[in-house]
Amino acid sequence: MYDLAIIGAGVVGSAIARRMSEYNLKIVVLEKAADISFGVSKANSGIVHGGFHYRSDTLKGRLEIKGNLRYDELQKELHFPFRRCGILIAAFTTEEMRHVETLYENGLENGAIGIELCNRERMLSLEPKLNPDIAGGLHAPNGGIVEPYRFVFALMESARKNGVELKTDFQLTEVQKQADSFTLYSSSGEQVRSRWAVNAAGLFADEVSALFGAEVFRIIPRKGEEFLLDRNASAFTSKVVFPVPGRHSKGMLVIPTVEGTTMIGPTAEIRESKNDTATTSENFSRAFSSARRLIPIVSERDIITSFAGLRPVLEDKEDFYIDRSEAEPRLIQAAGIQSPGLTAAPAIADYVKDLLRDAGLNLQERPGYDPMIPGLTRFRTADQETRDRLIAENPAYGEIICRCESVSEAEIIEAIRHGHTTLDGIKFYTRAGMGRCQGGFCSFRILKIIARETGMDMLQLTKRGSGSELLHSRIGSMPVQEMDK
């Protein structure tokens, strides 16, 4: 019997798990994918928003600014890549400047630190690569960038260190209700019993709510295509650059990622399928055209990959839905968490904690709770003295598996020992395969290491879980098992 079951291990579910691990509770997180962060969170733009897009009378507005202010403390405890680079909104017309003034007023009302209404000269001094045709804009210095999957991994690692259990490949298919608890069944027949539950299932929160016999609502996927430029691209900016937002989207941005690449996008298109992550040539052209309006030196020649993510939009509601279920009082709904959900996640966790407490969950501080986890060793960013020491202590640091990102064999092994045994899981944990060749050199070498370290057969290895197996029995005339380095 668990005290609390959290359904979904994206950024919201992981943040809630970590927050609730501060209390003396038995907690389990149930994730349908093979690893955490494989749903909405994996394709997040990685922006820590500045607190000005939404009014203070919305959950988005209140929780965005509260979440933003938590990132410095969280980084010290969890050591994920994060930087407060600042955010700019570039306006080109008088009408757009009027919209910017509204955003500025939102920011003042929300308490956004250092927010600034700027003329043309000020904007160009803050980012010289901006289009000189701009009329002015907005500067939010407290905005920033984060590596989203590393943030999720760090949250969950901290939660597990403090007693939270994680069950992956747990596809929820049935919920049976008892007087004081729920029994949750997976597609494989596994069952979990819990007194309380949190629905943080992202795109599938509507389906999970239906399984509980709770509120009826509809999640509509909003697809966003993004395009990644090489770390040497001249379009890399010092700040995140937004256009003036539209009704349903913040527009297509130029985003300097925390790891040194540049991202263009995302688009925003309503889709029926929750599995539609295809990219298109039409949106490629549209995204680069929009980006060049902001930063004229953006070039398609620098692209190394494209991808798409799906945002869980509540039908007829643009705000978050975070509340105690009226139909099932032991269920907390955390649905419709689209942008700025990543920024707000730490504050969403606090909000859900308060809802559970007010609903009657007994919260007693956990003896020995430790918020700290160790930082990862990054061979690529280490100085030469540190590299020499690492190799002397463990020769696997001297074997570079991913040349583009300078990821060593020792780092791949560390990821595997933390439970990441798919190609995507290794990629998100270490960045192996994220560079210019996009895994062309290192993927097979990584698979061989996974097989060696886990004892799995090479033919069982997957990109992201069951159904994404990577190898057939032979490559050309050679059996896979006989292939050497």
Tab-separated table of C-alpha atoms in Angstrom:
chain	number	residue	atom	x	y	z
A	1	MET	CA	0.000	0.000	0.000
A	2	TYR	CA	1.414	3.358	-1.051
A	3	ASP	CA	0.368	6.681	0.408
A	4	LEU	CA	0.660	8.447	-2.958
A	5	ALA	CA	0.831	7.343	-6.606
A	6	ILE	CA	1.935	9.930	-9.155
A	7	ILE	CA	0.960	9.073	-12.720
A	8	GLY	CA	3.449	10.501	-15.199
A	9	ALA	CA	7.209	11.059	-14.940
A	10	GLY	CA	7.679	14.200	-16.978
A	11	VAL	CA	8.834	17.447	-15.444
A	12	VAL	CA	5.596	17.968	-13.502
A	13	GLY	CA	5.338	14.444	-12.108
A	14	SER	CA	9.044	14.399	-11.246
A	15	ALA	CA	8.861	17.798	-9.534
A	16	ILE	CA	5.864	16.654	-7.479
A	17	ALA	CA	7.658	13.414	-6.560
A	18	ARG	CA	10.706	15.302	-5.393
A	19	ARG	CA	8.644	17.798	-3.364
A	20	MET	CA	6.586	15.086	-1.689
A	21	SER	CA	9.719	13.061	-0.885
A	22	GLU	CA	10.393	15.641	1.830
A	23	TYR	CA	7.628	13.976	3.848
A	24	ASN	CA	7.430	10.610	5.551
A	25	LEU	CA	5.281	8.986	2.856
A	26	LYS	CA	5.478	5.862	0.733
A	27	ILE	CA	5.376	7.205	-2.845
A	28	VAL	CA	5.433	5.558	-6.272
A	29	VAL	CA	5.692	7.195	-9.700
A	30	LEU	CA	4.070	5.308	-12.587
A	31	GLU	CA	5.370	6.037	-16.102
A	32	LYS	CA	4.070	4.341	-19.237
A	33	ALA	CA	7.289	4.868	-21.232
A	34	ALA	CA	10.592	3.020	-20.881
A	35	ASP	CA	12.237	6.000	-19.181
A	36	ILE	CA	11.325	9.301	-17.593
A	37	SER	CA	11.064	12.502	-19.662
A	38	PHE	CA	10.045	10.532	-22.774
A	39	GLY	CA	6.699	12.302	-23.188
A	40	VAL	CA	6.013	16.043	-23.477
A	41	SER	CA	9.167	16.991	-21.554
A	42	LYS	CA	11.686	15.519	-24.002
A	43	ALA	CA	10.855	18.047	-26.737
A	44	ASN	CA	10.576	21.108	-24.515
A	45	SER	CA	12.274	24.296	-25.730
A	46	GLY	CA	14.127	24.584	-22.430
A	47	ILE	CA	13.154	28.184	-21.626
A	48	VAL	CA	12.726	29.448	-18.074
A	49	HIS	CA	10.170	32.152	-18.791
A	50	GLY	CA	10.420	35.639	-17.348
A	51	GLY	CA	6.992	36.089	-15.770
A	52	PHE	CA	5.293	38.500	-18.170
A	53	HIS	CA	3.250	36.478	-20.687
A	54	TYR	CA	0.266	35.876	-18.372
A	55	ARG	CA	-1.753	37.965	-15.939
A	56	SER	CA	-1.545	37.422	-12.198
A	57	ASP	CA	-5.174	36.259	-12.066
A	58	THR	CA	-4.221	33.055	-13.948
A	59	LEU	CA	-2.503	29.982	-12.549
A	60	LYS	CA	0.005	30.279	-15.378
A	61	GLY	CA	0.911	33.816	-14.355
A	62	ARG	CA	1.215	33.092	-10.628
A	63	LEU	CA	3.045	29.785	-10.876
A	64	GLU	CA	5.401	30.877	-13.678
A	65	ILE	CA	6.963	33.638	-11.591
A	66	LYS	CA	7.127	31.472	-8.444
A	67	GLY	CA	8.719	28.622	-10.381
A	68	ASN	CA	11.240	30.946	-12.037
A	69	LEU	CA	12.497	32.122	-8.663
A	70	ARG	CA	13.192	28.541	-7.510
A	71	TYR	CA	15.702	27.642	-10.218
A	72	ASP	CA	18.860	29.033	-8.620
A	73	GLU	CA	18.330	27.063	-5.414
A	74	LEU	CA	17.385	23.926	-7.353
A	75	GLN	CA	20.494	24.161	-9.526
A	76	LYS	CA	22.712	24.313	-6.437
A	77	GLU	CA	21.037	21.178	-5.093
A	78	LEU	CA	20.644	19.192	-8.326
A	79	HIS	CA	23.448	20.462	-10.628
A	80	PHE	CA	21.477	20.511	-13.898
A	81	PRO	CA	22.536	22.828	-16.766
A	82	PHE	CA	20.840	26.230	-16.279
A	83	ARG	CA	21.717	29.833	-17.058
A	84	ARG	CA	19.878	33.139	-16.586
A	85	CYS	CA	20.725	34.598	-19.978
A	86	GLY	CA	17.668	36.868	-20.171
A	87	ILE	CA	14.792	37.145	-22.646
A	88	LEU	CA	14.032	39.737	-25.323
A	89	ILE	CA	10.762	40.373	-27.158
A	90	ALA	CA	11.371	42.191	-30.423
A	91	ALA	CA	8.668	44.528	-31.785
A	92	PHE	CA	8.706	45.957	-35.312
A	93	THR	CA	5.635	48.217	-35.429
A	94	THR	CA	3.766	50.678	-33.254
A	95	GLU	CA	0.966	48.151	-32.859
A	96	GLU	CA	3.424	45.485	-31.708
A	97	MET	CA	4.930	47.946	-29.221
A	98	ARG	CA	1.464	48.454	-27.708
A	99	HIS	CA	1.266	44.684	-27.156
A	100	VAL	CA	4.739	44.779	-25.610
A	101	GLU	CA	3.555	47.452	-23.192
A	102	THR	CA	0.764	45.099	-22.073
A	103	LEU	CA	3.328	42.366	-21.444
A	104	TYR	CA	5.452	44.849	-19.509
A	105	GLU	CA	2.467	45.700	-17.293
A	106	ASN	CA	1.867	41.968	-16.737
A	107	GLY	CA	5.488	41.607	-15.675
A	108	LEU	CA	5.291	44.518	-13.242
A	109	GLU	CA	2.089	43.125	-11.719
A	110	ASN	CA	3.639	39.656	-11.393
A	111	GLY	CA	6.827	40.978	-9.806
A	112	ALA	CA	9.153	40.024	-12.665
A	113	ILE	CA	12.639	41.062	-11.552
A	114	GLY	CA	14.326	43.785	-13.587
A	115	ILE	CA	11.796	43.820	-16.425
A	116	GLU	CA	12.481	46.675	-18.821
A	117	LEU	CA	10.619	48.402	-21.642
A	118	CYS	CA	13.228	49.187	-24.315
A	119	ASN	CA	13.650	51.476	-27.309
A	120	ARG	CA	15.441	50.379	-30.472
A	121	GLU	CA	18.897	51.448	-29.335
A	122	ARG	CA	18.609	49.641	-26.022
A	123	MET	CA	17.468	46.436	-27.719
A	124	LEU	CA	20.390	46.487	-30.161
A	125	SER	CA	22.834	47.097	-27.324
A	126	LEU	CA	21.461	44.052	-25.506
A	127	GLU	CA	21.655	41.856	-28.630
A	128	PRO	CA	23.630	43.273	-31.604
A	129	LYS	CA	22.512	40.383	-33.868
A	130	LEU	CA	18.902	41.616	-33.780
A	131	ASN	CA	17.312	42.916	-36.957
A	132	PRO	CA	18.117	46.674	-37.041
A	133	ASP	CA	14.566	47.335	-38.289
A	134	ILE	CA	13.097	46.713	-34.830
A	135	ALA	CA	11.107	49.476	-33.168
A	136	GLY	CA	11.811	48.417	-29.592
A	137	GLY	CA	10.831	45.658	-27.235
A	138	LEU	CA	10.999	44.088	-23.816
A	139	HIS	CA	13.906	42.802	-21.732
A	140	ALA	CA	13.370	40.258	-18.934
A	141	PRO	CA	16.811	39.622	-17.424
A	142	ASN	CA	15.526	36.954	-15.037
A	143	GLY	CA	14.539	34.622	-17.867
A	144	GLY	CA	16.858	31.789	-18.743
A	145	ILE	CA	17.556	28.464	-20.385
A	146	VAL	CA	17.744	24.929	-18.997
A	147	GLU	CA	18.409	21.459	-20.386
A	148	PRO	CA	14.920	20.023	-19.799
A	149	TYR	CA	15.634	16.285	-19.733
A	150	ARG	CA	18.620	16.715	-17.399
A	151	PHE	CA	16.342	18.744	-15.116
A	152	VAL	CA	13.787	15.928	-15.086
A	153	PHE	CA	16.463	13.284	-14.477
A	154	ALA	CA	17.881	15.308	-11.569
A	155	LEU	CA	14.458	15.809	-9.973
A	156	MET	CA	13.722	12.095	-10.137
A	157	GLU	CA	17.180	11.087	-8.917
A	158	SER	CA	16.665	13.314	-5.878
A	159	ALA	CA	13.183	11.883	-5.289
A	160	ARG	CA	14.457	8.301	-5.489
A	161	LYS	CA	17.346	9.085	-3.159
A	162	ASN	CA	14.692	10.104	-0.626
A	163	GLY	CA	12.607	6.960	-0.909
A	164	VAL	CA	10.352	7.428	-3.960
A	165	GLU	CA	9.870	4.323	-6.106
A	166	LEU	CA	9.714	4.547	-9.913
A	167	LYS	CA	7.941	2.042	-12.143
A	168	THR	CA	8.495	2.503	-15.879
A	169	ASP	CA	6.664	0.605	-18.640
A	170	PHE	CA	3.555	0.945	-16.451
A	171	GLN	CA	0.747	1.637	-18.925
A	172	LEU	CA	-2.302	2.380	-16.753
A	173	THR	CA	-5.334	0.540	-18.120
A	174	GLU	CA	-7.727	0.181	-15.187
A	175	VAL	CA	-8.492	1.778	-11.826
A	176	GLN	CA	-10.544	0.009	-9.164
A	177	LYS	CA	-11.797	2.124	-6.287
A	178	GLN	CA	-12.034	1.052	-2.678
A	179	ALA	CA	-13.363	3.126	0.207
A	180	ASP	CA	-9.942	4.423	1.187
A	181	SER	CA	-7.700	3.677	-1.797
A	182	PHE	CA	-7.261	2.977	-5.504
A	183	THR	CA	-5.896	-0.151	-7.155
A	184	LEU	CA	-4.084	0.747	-10.377
A	185	TYR	CA	-3.527	-1.910	-13.054
A	186	SER	CA	-0.995	-1.843	-15.877
A	187	SER	CA	-1.330	-3.403	-19.330
A	188	SER	CA	1.119	-6.131	-18.229
A	189	GLY	CA	-1.055	-7.106	-15.252
A	190	GLU	CA	1.027	-5.379	-12.588
A	191	GLN	CA	-0.994	-3.670	-9.872
A	192	VAL	CA	-0.332	-0.901	-7.378
A	193	ARG	CA	-2.530	0.135	-4.473
A	194	SER	CA	-2.434	3.718	-3.184
A	195	ARG	CA	-4.471	5.891	-0.840
A	196	TRP	CA	-3.995	9.069	-2.913
A	197	ALA	CA	-3.167	9.783	-6.553
A	198	VAL	CA	-1.955	12.662	-8.710
A	199	ASN	CA	-2.791	12.767	-12.413
A	200	ALA	CA	0.262	14.291	-14.106
A	201	ALA	CA	-0.074	12.276	-17.306
A	202	GLY	CA	0.523	15.104	-19.810
A	203	LEU	CA	-1.063	14.386	-23.177
A	204	PHE	CA	-2.983	11.498	-21.650
A	205	ALA	CA	-4.328	13.241	-18.543
A	206	ASP	CA	-7.871	13.182	-19.974
A	207	GLU	CA	-7.690	9.409	-20.461
A	208	VAL	CA	-6.293	8.878	-16.963
A	209	SER	CA	-9.073	11.027	-15.482
A	210	ALA	CA	-11.616	8.849	-17.284
A	211	LEU	CA	-10.052	5.682	-15.818
A	212	PHE	CA	-10.614	7.132	-12.347
A	213	GLY	CA	-14.223	7.983	-13.233
A	214	ALA	CA	-13.351	11.609	-12.491
A	215	GLU	CA	-13.786	14.855	-14.450
A	216	VAL	CA	-14.419	14.687	-18.187
A	217	PHE	CA	-12.184	16.982	-20.208
A	218	ARG	CA	-10.303	16.794	-23.475
A	219	ILE	CA	-6.588	17.250	-24.150
A	220	ILE	CA	-5.885	18.485	-27.663
A	221	PRO	CA	-2.295	18.090	-28.907
A	222	ARG	CA	-0.656	21.266	-30.172
A	223	LYS	CA	2.365	20.286	-32.232
A	224	GLY	CA	5.532	22.332	-32.233
A	225	GLU	CA	8.305	21.652	-34.738
A	226	GLU	CA	11.803	22.800	-33.787
A	227	PHE	CA	15.053	22.975	-35.708
A	228	LEU	CA	18.470	22.620	-34.115
A	229	LEU	CA	21.570	24.420	-35.384
A	230	ASP	CA	25.172	23.391	-34.873
A	231	ARG	CA	27.030	24.846	-31.879
A	232	ASN	CA	29.260	26.788	-34.305
A	233	ALA	CA	26.316	28.608	-35.919
A	234	SER	CA	26.876	32.354	-36.160
A	235	ALA	CA	23.217	32.919	-35.212
A	236	PHE	CA	23.873	31.919	-31.574
A	237	THR	CA	22.524	34.805	-29.490
A	238	SER	CA	23.304	35.940	-25.981
A	239	LYS	CA	19.601	35.910	-25.031
A	240	VAL	CA	16.392	34.113	-25.942
A	241	VAL	CA	14.681	36.189	-28.644
A	242	PHE	CA	10.876	36.145	-28.970
A	243	PRO	CA	8.642	37.813	-31.515
A	244	VAL	CA	5.528	39.558	-30.235
A	245	PRO	CA	3.205	36.635	-29.337
A	246	GLY	CA	-0.023	35.732	-31.077
A	247	ARG	CA	-3.306	34.578	-29.570
A	248	HIS	CA	-2.390	30.894	-29.143
A	249	SER	CA	1.387	30.890	-29.396
A	250	LYS	CA	4.429	32.797	-28.223
A	251	GLY	CA	5.641	32.643	-31.803
A	252	MET	CA	8.770	31.152	-33.344
A	253	LEU	CA	11.872	31.989	-31.373
A	254	VAL	CA	15.645	31.991	-31.637
A	255	ILE	CA	16.846	30.097	-28.564
A	256	PRO	CA	20.471	29.787	-27.449
A	257	THR	CA	20.499	26.434	-25.651
A	258	VAL	CA	22.389	26.035	-22.397
A	259	GLU	CA	24.751	23.555	-24.108
A	260	GLY	CA	25.755	25.985	-26.870
A	261	THR	CA	23.563	25.047	-29.827
A	262	THR	CA	20.800	27.240	-31.298
A	263	MET	CA	17.151	26.244	-31.630
A	264	ILE	CA	14.606	27.718	-34.052
A	265	GLY	CA	10.883	27.331	-33.343
A	266	PRO	CA	8.478	26.043	-32.239
A	267	THR	CA	5.556	26.080	-34.606
A	268	ALA	CA	2.055	25.697	-33.136
A	269	GLU	CA	-0.523	23.544	-34.925
A	270	ILE	CA	-3.498	21.679	-33.496
A	271	ARG	CA	-3.414	17.939	-34.210
A	272	GLU	CA	-5.819	15.085	-33.533
A	273	SER	CA	-3.191	12.395	-32.985
A	274	LYS	CA	-1.216	12.280	-29.735
A	275	ASN	CA	1.560	10.471	-31.604
A	276	ASP	CA	2.107	12.868	-34.523
A	277	THR	CA	5.710	14.019	-34.174
A	278	ALA	CA	6.577	14.308	-37.864
A	279	THR	CA	8.358	17.385	-39.196
A	280	THR	CA	7.584	19.027	-42.539
A	281	SER	CA	9.425	20.996	-45.204
A	282	GLU	CA	6.686	23.658	-45.102
A	283	ASN	CA	7.282	24.385	-41.435
A	284	PHE	CA	11.026	24.254	-41.976
A	285	SER	CA	10.739	27.137	-44.442
A	286	ARG	CA	8.268	29.027	-42.276
A	287	ALA	CA	10.356	28.691	-39.114
A	288	PHE	CA	13.549	29.936	-40.743
A	289	SER	CA	11.736	32.811	-42.406
A	290	SER	CA	10.295	33.887	-39.047
A	291	ALA	CA	13.661	33.471	-37.324
A	292	ARG	CA	15.450	35.623	-39.910
A	293	ARG	CA	12.995	38.424	-39.225
A	294	LEU	CA	14.422	38.459	-35.689
A	295	ILE	CA	18.060	37.482	-36.376
A	296	PRO	CA	18.919	38.013	-40.061
A	297	ILE	CA	22.070	35.819	-39.997
A	298	VAL	CA	20.119	32.636	-39.193
A	299	SER	CA	21.042	30.106	-41.893
A	300	GLU	CA	19.557	26.766	-42.933
A	301	ARG	CA	23.081	25.549	-43.677
A	302	ASP	CA	23.714	25.224	-39.931
A	303	ILE	CA	20.870	22.794	-39.230
A	304	ILE	CA	21.835	19.417	-37.742
A	305	THR	CA	18.410	17.989	-36.912
A	306	SER	CA	14.713	18.702	-36.493
A	307	PHE	CA	12.098	17.289	-34.137
A	308	ALA	CA	8.552	17.901	-32.964
A	309	GLY	CA	6.842	17.869	-29.605
A	310	LEU	CA	3.198	17.915	-28.574
A	311	ARG	CA	1.799	20.290	-25.973
A	312	PRO	CA	-1.209	19.137	-23.886
A	313	VAL	CA	-3.793	21.864	-24.452
A	314	LEU	CA	-7.089	21.763	-22.600
A	315	GLU	CA	-10.033	22.216	-24.930
A	316	ASP	CA	-11.623	25.662	-24.414
A	317	LYS	CA	-9.169	26.535	-21.630
A	318	GLU	CA	-5.715	28.102	-21.967
A	319	ASP	CA	-4.874	27.977	-18.254
A	320	PHE	CA	-3.529	25.063	-16.203
A	321	TYR	CA	-6.047	22.737	-14.537
A	322	ILE	CA	-4.625	21.937	-11.095
A	323	ASP	CA	-7.226	21.063	-8.482
A	324	ARG	CA	-8.654	18.392	-6.233
A	325	SER	CA	-11.087	16.238	-8.175
A	326	GLU	CA	-14.693	16.833	-7.174
A	327	ALA	CA	-15.657	13.360	-8.362
A	328	GLU	CA	-12.760	11.533	-6.629
A	329	PRO	CA	-11.594	13.545	-3.599
A	330	ARG	CA	-8.391	11.462	-3.228
A	331	LEU	CA	-7.294	12.401	-6.754
A	332	ILE	CA	-5.434	15.616	-7.641
A	333	GLN	CA	-5.642	16.747	-11.261
A	334	ALA	CA	-2.567	18.403	-12.811
A	335	ALA	CA	-3.633	18.685	-16.449
A	336	GLY	CA	-3.210	21.045	-19.386
A	337	ILE	CA	0.361	21.805	-18.340
A	338	GLN	CA	1.660	23.377	-21.507
A	339	SER	CA	3.966	26.419	-21.654
A	340	PRO	CA	5.123	27.738	-19.187
A	341	GLY	CA	4.878	24.340	-17.478
A	342	LEU	CA	8.637	23.733	-17.342
A	343	THR	CA	9.202	27.098	-15.654
A	344	ALA	CA	6.259	26.610	-13.309
A	345	ALA	CA	7.027	22.969	-12.399
A	346	PRO	CA	8.643	23.689	-8.995
A	347	ALA	CA	5.701	25.921	-8.051
A	348	ILE	CA	3.190	23.396	-9.403
A	349	ALA	CA	4.757	20.855	-7.038
A	350	ASP	CA	4.235	23.241	-4.107
A	351	TYR	CA	0.645	23.866	-5.198
A	352	VAL	CA	-0.124	20.135	-5.428
A	353	LYS	CA	1.502	19.554	-2.024
A	354	ASP	CA	-0.854	22.150	-0.507
A	355	LEU	CA	-3.880	20.569	-2.186
A	356	LEU	CA	-2.965	17.151	-0.790
A	357	ARG	CA	-2.384	18.581	2.688
A	358	ASP	CA	-5.684	20.480	2.657
A	359	ALA	CA	-7.481	17.359	1.442
A	360	GLY	CA	-6.285	15.407	4.456
A	361	LEU	CA	-2.963	13.754	3.556
A	362	ASN	CA	-0.831	13.719	6.711
A	363	LEU	CA	2.483	15.457	5.984
A	364	GLN	CA	5.267	14.835	8.474
A	365	GLU	CA	8.813	15.780	7.535
A	366	ARG	CA	10.984	12.834	6.509
A	367	PRO	CA	13.864	12.219	8.919
A	368	GLY	CA	17.152	12.514	7.076
A	369	TYR	CA	15.730	14.138	3.945
A	370	ASP	CA	18.659	15.269	1.778
A	371	PRO	CA	17.989	17.709	-1.082
A	372	MET	CA	21.461	17.320	-2.590
A	373	ILE	CA	22.593	14.954	-5.328
A	374	PRO	CA	26.111	14.864	-6.830
A	375	GLY	CA	26.785	16.612	-10.116
A	376	LEU	CA	27.675	14.628	-13.228
A	377	THR	CA	31.257	14.407	-14.408
A	378	ARG	CA	31.435	16.032	-17.859
A	379	PHE	CA	34.657	15.112	-19.638
A	380	ARG	CA	34.022	17.694	-22.367
A	381	THR	CA	33.968	20.645	-19.966
A	382	ALA	CA	36.724	19.433	-17.605
A	383	ASP	CA	40.131	21.148	-17.620
A	384	GLN	CA	43.204	19.176	-18.651
A	385	GLU	CA	44.346	18.503	-15.102
A	386	THR	CA	40.936	17.050	-14.227
A	387	ARG	CA	40.886	14.972	-17.422
A	388	ASP	CA	44.291	13.487	-16.632
A	389	ARG	CA	43.169	12.616	-13.113
A	390	LEU	CA	39.918	11.031	-14.339
A	391	ILE	CA	41.730	8.853	-16.878
A	392	ALA	CA	44.292	7.786	-14.281
A	393	GLU	CA	41.483	6.756	-11.916
A	394	ASN	CA	39.306	5.172	-14.623
A	395	PRO	CA	40.747	4.520	-18.123
A	396	ALA	CA	37.188	4.468	-19.553
A	397	TYR	CA	37.299	8.282	-19.413
A	398	GLY	CA	40.021	8.127	-22.051
A	399	GLU	CA	37.794	6.281	-24.509
A	400	ILE	CA	35.684	8.899	-26.331
A	401	ILE	CA	32.474	7.302	-27.604
A	402	CYS	CA	30.679	10.406	-28.942
A	403	ARG	CA	33.206	12.581	-30.764
A	404	CYS	CA	30.851	15.480	-31.482
A	405	GLU	CA	30.032	16.014	-27.789
A	406	SER	CA	33.222	14.447	-26.341
A	407	VAL	CA	31.304	11.931	-24.229
A	408	SER	CA	33.460	9.185	-22.728
A	409	GLU	CA	32.745	5.502	-22.176
A	410	ALA	CA	32.785	6.131	-18.416
A	411	GLU	CA	29.886	8.601	-18.776
A	412	ILE	CA	27.885	6.101	-20.840
A	413	ILE	CA	28.437	3.461	-18.145
A	414	GLU	CA	27.356	5.909	-15.434
A	415	ALA	CA	24.095	6.578	-17.319
A	416	ILE	CA	23.422	2.836	-17.605
A	417	ARG	CA	24.049	2.350	-13.887
A	418	HIS	CA	21.478	5.081	-13.218
A	419	GLY	CA	18.916	2.935	-15.062
A	420	HIS	CA	18.988	4.421	-18.572
A	421	THR	CA	19.197	1.491	-20.985
A	422	THR	CA	17.699	2.863	-24.215
A	423	LEU	CA	19.557	4.853	-26.847
A	424	ASP	CA	17.424	7.938	-26.174
A	425	GLY	CA	17.828	7.559	-22.419
A	426	ILE	CA	21.614	7.550	-22.817
A	427	LYS	CA	21.396	10.516	-25.196
A	428	PHE	CA	19.325	12.644	-22.838
A	429	TYR	CA	21.483	11.748	-19.819
A	430	THR	CA	24.913	12.274	-21.436
A	431	ARG	CA	24.314	14.196	-24.724
A	432	ALA	CA	25.934	11.344	-26.679
A	433	GLY	CA	24.383	11.492	-30.145
A	434	MET	CA	23.251	15.120	-29.894
A	435	GLY	CA	26.095	16.635	-31.899
A	436	ARG	CA	26.593	17.369	-35.545
A	437	CYS	CA	26.514	13.749	-36.777
A	438	GLN	CA	23.447	12.964	-34.637
A	439	GLY	CA	24.727	9.581	-33.501
A	440	GLY	CA	26.053	8.422	-36.845
A	441	PHE	CA	29.422	7.569	-35.309
A	442	CYS	CA	28.535	6.556	-31.752
A	443	SER	CA	25.114	4.855	-31.753
A	444	PHE	CA	26.300	1.313	-32.417
A	445	ARG	CA	29.177	1.686	-29.959
A	446	ILE	CA	26.683	2.811	-27.298
A	447	LEU	CA	24.472	-0.200	-28.000
A	448	LYS	CA	27.430	-2.536	-27.509
A	449	ILE	CA	28.205	-0.906	-24.162
A	450	ILE	CA	24.566	-1.223	-23.028
A	451	ALA	CA	24.579	-4.919	-23.979
A	452	ARG	CA	27.885	-5.512	-22.194
A	453	GLU	CA	26.899	-3.683	-19.002
A	454	THR	CA	23.354	-5.058	-18.697
A	455	GLY	CA	23.674	-8.524	-20.191
A	456	MET	CA	20.869	-7.730	-22.644
A	457	ASP	CA	20.967	-9.292	-26.093
A	458	MET	CA	21.795	-6.762	-28.813
A	459	LEU	CA	18.534	-7.605	-30.564
A	460	GLN	CA	16.584	-6.487	-27.465
A	461	LEU	CA	18.036	-2.986	-27.481
A	462	THR	CA	15.725	-0.123	-28.395
A	463	LYS	CA	15.723	3.539	-29.222
A	464	ARG	CA	13.034	4.420	-26.685
A	465	GLY	CA	11.386	1.232	-25.448
A	466	SER	CA	9.284	-1.620	-26.776
A	467	GLY	CA	8.393	-1.197	-30.441
A	468	SER	CA	11.539	0.774	-31.289
A	469	GLU	CA	14.012	-2.107	-31.570
A	470	LEU	CA	17.090	-1.018	-33.499
A	471	LEU	CA	18.788	-4.142	-34.842
A	472	HIS	CA	17.824	-7.162	-36.892
A	473	SER	CA	19.696	-10.427	-36.644
A	474	ARG	CA	22.269	-9.459	-39.273
A	475	ILE	CA	23.981	-6.385	-40.641
A	476	GLY	CA	24.843	-7.333	-44.203
A	477	SER	CA	26.258	-10.834	-44.042
A	478	MET	CA	27.460	-10.558	-40.433
A	479	PRO	CA	25.446	-11.593	-37.379
A	480	VAL	CA	25.053	-8.643	-34.993
A	481	GLN	CA	26.540	-10.567	-32.075
A	482	GLU	CA	29.796	-11.142	-33.986
A	483	MET	CA	30.483	-7.509	-34.813
A	484	ASP	CA	33.610	-6.197	-33.109
A	485	LYS	CA	34.653	-2.581	-32.615
